[in-house]
CSV table of C-alpha atoms in Angstrom, one decimal:
chain,number,residue,atom,x,y,z
A,100,UNK,CA,-5.5,-5.9,-12.3
A,101,UNK,CA,-4.3,-8.9,-10.3
A,102,UNK,CA,-3.3,-7.2,-7.1
A,103,UNK,CA,-2.2,-10.4,-5.4
A,104,UNK,CA,0.2,-11.3,-8.2
A,105,UNK,CA,1.6,-7.8,-8.3
A,106,UNK,CA,2.2,-7.9,-4.5
A,107,UNK,CA,3.8,-11.3,-4.6
A,108,UNK,CA,6.2,-10.4,-7.4
A,109,UNK,CA,6.8,-6.8,-6.4
A,110,UNK,CA,7.3,-7.6,-2.7
A,111,UNK,CA,7.1,-3.9,-1.7
A,112,UNK,CA,4.2,-1.3,-1.8
A,113,UNK,CA,5.4,2.2,-1.3
A,114,UNK,CA,3.1,4.5,0.7
A,115,UNK,CA,3.3,8.2,-0.2
A,116,UNK,CA,1.8,10.8,2.2
A,117,UNK,CA,2.8,14.4,1.8
A,118,UNK,CA,1.9,18.0,2.4
A,119,UNK,CA,3.2,19.2,-1.0
A,120,UNK,CA,1.3,17.9,-4.0
A,121,UNK,CA,4.1,18.6,-6.5
A,122,UNK,CA,6.6,16.9,-4.3
A,123,UNK,CA,4.3,14.0,-3.7
A,124,UNK,CA,4.0,13.5,-7.5
A,125,UNK,CA,7.8,13.7,-7.9
A,126,UNK,CA,8.1,11.1,-5.2
A,127,UNK,CA,5.7,8.7,-6.9
A,128,UNK,CA,7.5,9.0,-10.2
A,129,UNK,CA,11.0,8.6,-8.6
A,130,UNK,CA,9.9,5.4,-6.7
A,131,UNK,CA,8.6,3.8,-9.9
A,132,UNK,CA,11.7,4.8,-11.7
A,133,UNK,CA,13.8,3.0,-9.1
A,134,UNK,CA,11.8,-0.2,-9.6
A,135,UNK,CA,9.1,-0.1,-6.9
A,136,UNK,CA,6.2,-1.4,-8.9
A,137,UNK,CA,3.3,-0.7,-6.5
A,138,UNK,CA,2.6,2.8,-5.1
A,139,UNK,CA,-0.2,3.9,-2.8
A,140,UNK,CA,-1.0,7.6,-2.5
A,141,UNK,CA,-2.7,8.3,0.8
A,142,UNK,CA,-5.9,10.4,0.7
A,143,UNK,CA,-4.5,12.3,3.7
A,144,UNK,CA,-2.0,13.9,1.3
A,145,UNK,CA,-2.5,17.4,0.1
A,146,UNK,CA,-4.5,17.4,-3.1
A,147,UNK,CA,-4.3,13.6,-3.2
A,148,UNK,CA,-6.8,13.1,-6.0
A,149,UNK,CA,-4.8,15.6,-8.2
A,150,UNK,CA,-1.6,13.7,-7.4
A,151,UNK,CA,-3.3,10.4,-8.4
A,152,UNK,CA,-4.6,11.9,-11.6
A,153,UNK,CA,-1.3,13.4,-12.6
A,154,UNK,CA,0.7,10.3,-11.7
A,155,UNK,CA,-1.7,8.2,-13.8
A,156,UNK,CA,-1.2,10.5,-16.7
A,157,UNK,CA,2.6,10.3,-16.4
A,158,UNK,CA,2.8,6.5,-15.8
A,159,UNK,CA,0.1,5.3,-18.1
A,160,UNK,CA,-2.8,2.9,-17.6
A,161,UNK,CA,-0.6,-0.2,-16.7
A,162,UNK,CA,1.0,1.3,-13.6
A,163,UNK,CA,-0.1,-0.2,-10.2
A,164,UNK,CA,-1.2,3.1,-8.6
A,165,UNK,CA,-3.6,2.9,-5.7
A,166,UNK,CA,-5.4,5.2,-3.3
A,167,UNK,CA,-4.9,4.7,0.4
A,168,UNK,CA,-6.6,5.7,3.6
A,169,UNK,CA,-9.9,5.1,1.8
A,170,UNK,CA,-12.8,5.3,4.3
A,171,UNK,CA,-16.0,6.2,2.5
A,172,UNK,CA,-18.0,5.4,-0.6
A,173,UNK,CA,-17.2,8.8,-1.9
A,174,UNK,CA,-13.5,8.3,-1.3
A,175,UNK,CA,-13.6,5.1,-3.5
A,176,UNK,CA,-15.5,6.7,-6.3
A,177,UNK,CA,-13.3,9.8,-6.4
A,178,UNK,CA,-10.2,7.6,-6.3
A,179,UNK,CA,-11.4,5.6,-9.3
A,180,UNK,CA,-12.2,8.8,-11.2
A,181,UNK,CA,-8.6,10.0,-10.5
A,182,UNK,CA,-7.2,6.8,-11.9
A,183,UNK,CA,-6.5,4.5,-8.9
A,184,UNK,CA,-6.3,0.9,-10.0
A,185,UNK,CA,-6.6,-0.5,-6.4
A,186,UNK,CA,-7.8,0.7,-3.0
A,187,UNK,CA,-6.2,0.5,0.4
A,188,UNK,CA,-8.2,0.9,3.6
A,189,UNK,CA,-7.1,1.3,7.2
A,190,UNK,CA,-10.0,-0.8,8.4
A,191,UNK,CA,-13.3,-2.4,7.3
A,192,UNK,CA,-15.9,0.2,6.1
A,193,UNK,CA,-17.9,1.6,3.3
A,194,UNK,CA,-14.9,2.3,1.2
A,195,UNK,CA,-14.1,-1.4,1.1
A,196,UNK,CA,-17.7,-2.3,0.3
A,197,UNK,CA,-17.9,0.2,-2.6
A,198,UNK,CA,-14.6,-1.0,-4.1
A,199,UNK,CA,-15.8,-4.6,-4.0
A,200,UNK,CA,-19.1,-3.5,-5.6
A,201,UNK,CA,-17.1,-1.9,-8.4
A,202,UNK,CA,-14.9,-5.0,-8.7
A,203,UNK,CA,-11.8,-3.0,-7.8
A,204,UNK,CA,-9.0,-4.8,-6.0
A,205,UNK,CA,-8.8,-3.9,-2.3
A,206,UNK,CA,-6.1,-4.2,0.3
A,207,UNK,CA,-8.2,-4.1,3.4
A,208,UNK,CA,-6.8,-3.1,6.8
A,209,UNK,CA,-7.3,-5.5,9.7
A,210,UNK,CA,-5.5,-6.5,12.9
A,211,UNK,CA,-7.4,-9.2,14.8
A,212,UNK,CA,-8.3,-12.7,13.6
A,213,UNK,CA,-12.0,-11.6,13.5
A,214,UNK,CA,-11.1,-8.6,11.3
A,215,UNK,CA,-9.0,-10.7,9.0
A,216,UNK,CA,-11.8,-13.2,8.5
A,217,UNK,CA,-14.3,-10.3,7.9
A,218,UNK,CA,-12.0,-8.7,5.4
A,219,UNK,CA,-11.8,-11.9,3.4
A,220,UNK,CA,-15.6,-12.6,3.6
A,221,UNK,CA,-16.3,-9.0,2.4
A,222,UNK,CA,-14.2,-9.5,-0.7
A,223,UNK,CA,-10.8,-8.1,0.0
A,224,UNK,CA,-8.1,-9.1,-2.5
A,225,UNK,CA,-5.5,-9.2,0.3
A,226,UNK,CA,-5.3,-8.1,4.0
A,227,UNK,CA,-3.2,-5.2,5.2
A,228,UNK,CA,-2.0,-6.2,8.7
A,229,UNK,CA,-2.1,-2.8,10.4
A,230,UNK,CA,-0.3,-1.6,12.4
A,231,UNK,CA,2.2,-4.3,12.0
A,232,UNK,CA,4.5,-2.8,14.6
A,233,UNK,CA,2.0,-3.7,17.3
A,234,UNK,CA,2.7,-7.4,17.2
A,235,UNK,CA,5.7,-7.6,14.9
A,236,UNK,CA,6.9,-10.6,13.0
A,237,UNK,CA,5.8,-13.0,15.7
A,238,UNK,CA,2.2,-11.9,15.4
A,239,UNK,CA,2.3,-12.3,11.7
A,240,UNK,CA,3.5,-15.9,12.2
A,241,UNK,CA,0.7,-16.5,14.7
A,242,UNK,CA,-1.9,-15.3,12.2
A,243,UNK,CA,-0.5,-17.5,9.5
A,244,UNK,CA,-1.5,-20.6,11.5
A,245,UNK,CA,-5.3,-20.1,11.3
A,246,UNK,CA,-5.1,-18.2,8.0
A,247,UNK,CA,-2.4,-20.0,5.9
A,248,UNK,CA,-4.1,-19.1,2.6
A,249,UNK,CA,-4.9,-15.4,3.4
A,250,UNK,CA,-2.4,-13.0,1.7
A,251,UNK,CA,-1.1,-10.7,4.5
A,252,UNK,CA,0.7,-7.5,3.8
A,253,UNK,CA,2.2,-5.9,7.0
A,254,UNK,CA,2.0,-2.1,7.1
A,255,UNK,CA,3.0,0.4,9.8
A,256,UNK,CA,6.5,0.4,11.3
A,257,UNK,CA,8.0,-1.7,8.5
A,258,UNK,CA,11.4,-0.6,7.3
A,259,UNK,CA,14.4,-2.0,5.3
A,260,UNK,CA,15.6,-3.9,8.4
A,261,UNK,CA,12.3,-5.6,9.2
A,262,UNK,CA,10.9,-6.0,5.7
A,263,UNK,CA,12.8,-9.2,4.9
A,264,UNK,CA,11.9,-10.7,8.3
A,265,UNK,CA,8.2,-10.2,7.6
A,266,UNK,CA,8.5,-11.7,4.1
A,267,UNK,CA,10.4,-14.7,5.4
A,268,UNK,CA,7.7,-15.2,8.0
A,269,UNK,CA,5.1,-15.6,5.2
A,270,UNK,CA,4.0,-12.1,4.3
A,271,UNK,CA,2.9,-11.7,0.7
A,272,UNK,CA,4.5,-8.3,0.5
A,273,UNK,CA,5.2,-5.3,2.8
A,274,UNK,CA,3.9,-1.8,2.7
A,275,UNK,CA,6.5,0.9,3.6
A,276,UNK,CA,5.7,4.5,4.2
A,277,UNK,CA,7.8,7.0,6.2
A,278,UNK,CA,10.9,4.9,6.5
A,279,UNK,CA,11.1,4.8,2.7
A,280,UNK,CA,9.6,8.2,1.7
A,281,UNK,CA,11.1,10.3,4.5
A,282,UNK,CA,10.5,14.0,3.7
A,283,UNK,CA,10.5,13.6,-0.1
A,284,UNK,CA,6.8,14.1,-0.4
A,285,UNK,CA,7.1,17.3,1.6
A,286,UNK,CA,9.8,18.7,-0.7
A,287,UNK,CA,12.8,16.7,0.6
A,288,UNK,CA,15.8,15.4,-1.3
A,289,UNK,CA,14.9,13.0,-4.1
A,290,UNK,CA,18.4,11.6,-4.2
A,291,UNK,CA,18.1,10.3,-0.7
A,292,UNK,CA,14.7,8.9,-1.5
A,293,UNK,CA,16.2,7.0,-4.5
A,294,UNK,CA,19.0,5.6,-2.3
A,295,UNK,CA,16.5,4.4,0.3
A,296,UNK,CA,14.4,2.7,-2.4
A,297,UNK,CA,17.4,0.9,-3.8
A,298,UNK,CA,18.4,-0.3,-0.3
A,299,UNK,CA,14.9,-1.5,0.4
A,300,UNK,CA,14.6,-3.4,-2.8
A,301,UNK,CA,18.1,-5.0,-2.3
A,302,UNK,CA,17.0,-6.1,1.2
A,303,UNK,CA,13.7,-7.8,0.0
A,304,UNK,CA,15.2,-9.3,-3.1
A,305,UNK,CA,18.4,-10.7,-1.7
């Protein structure tokens, strides 16, 4: 899977983190149905590996379905077994190294210039700028100067209002969690989730 191309064309990666496995699965399926092409299921979710496996069965082999908050070698291996087609890490660790060993695309978490450079040197497909809220759009612009060729994906504090600003500042795509998912993955209203998904896509595609 060419994760960079998917991020460049999809513009949005949804991040699902929930306390209700059934609701998390419904959330993933609803987001994809609304046109969000890339979805990450955080391993901090209840029964995350089951959610991944069921979503893969529902969506088929071609869906861009990833495992997030991957920290360890075991996390990576179990995510692959559950059907994840890419890995997202909060930082640089053994989960990143194992994914690269398995030749699995990785969106690796980094914040400082040193971490960005390390993520690239260790084989990350793209770099998750996290938490993006810490420096905002200006910090992304500053990083783009020494790293013009590094694909950066801001995550953490990104919403429908700021997503377009990040993209215009040079982000490859944006990752959006709670502002998009809300309480849907905990059993909340799917209609409201769908409306937020449509609003977010309209913002980044306009």
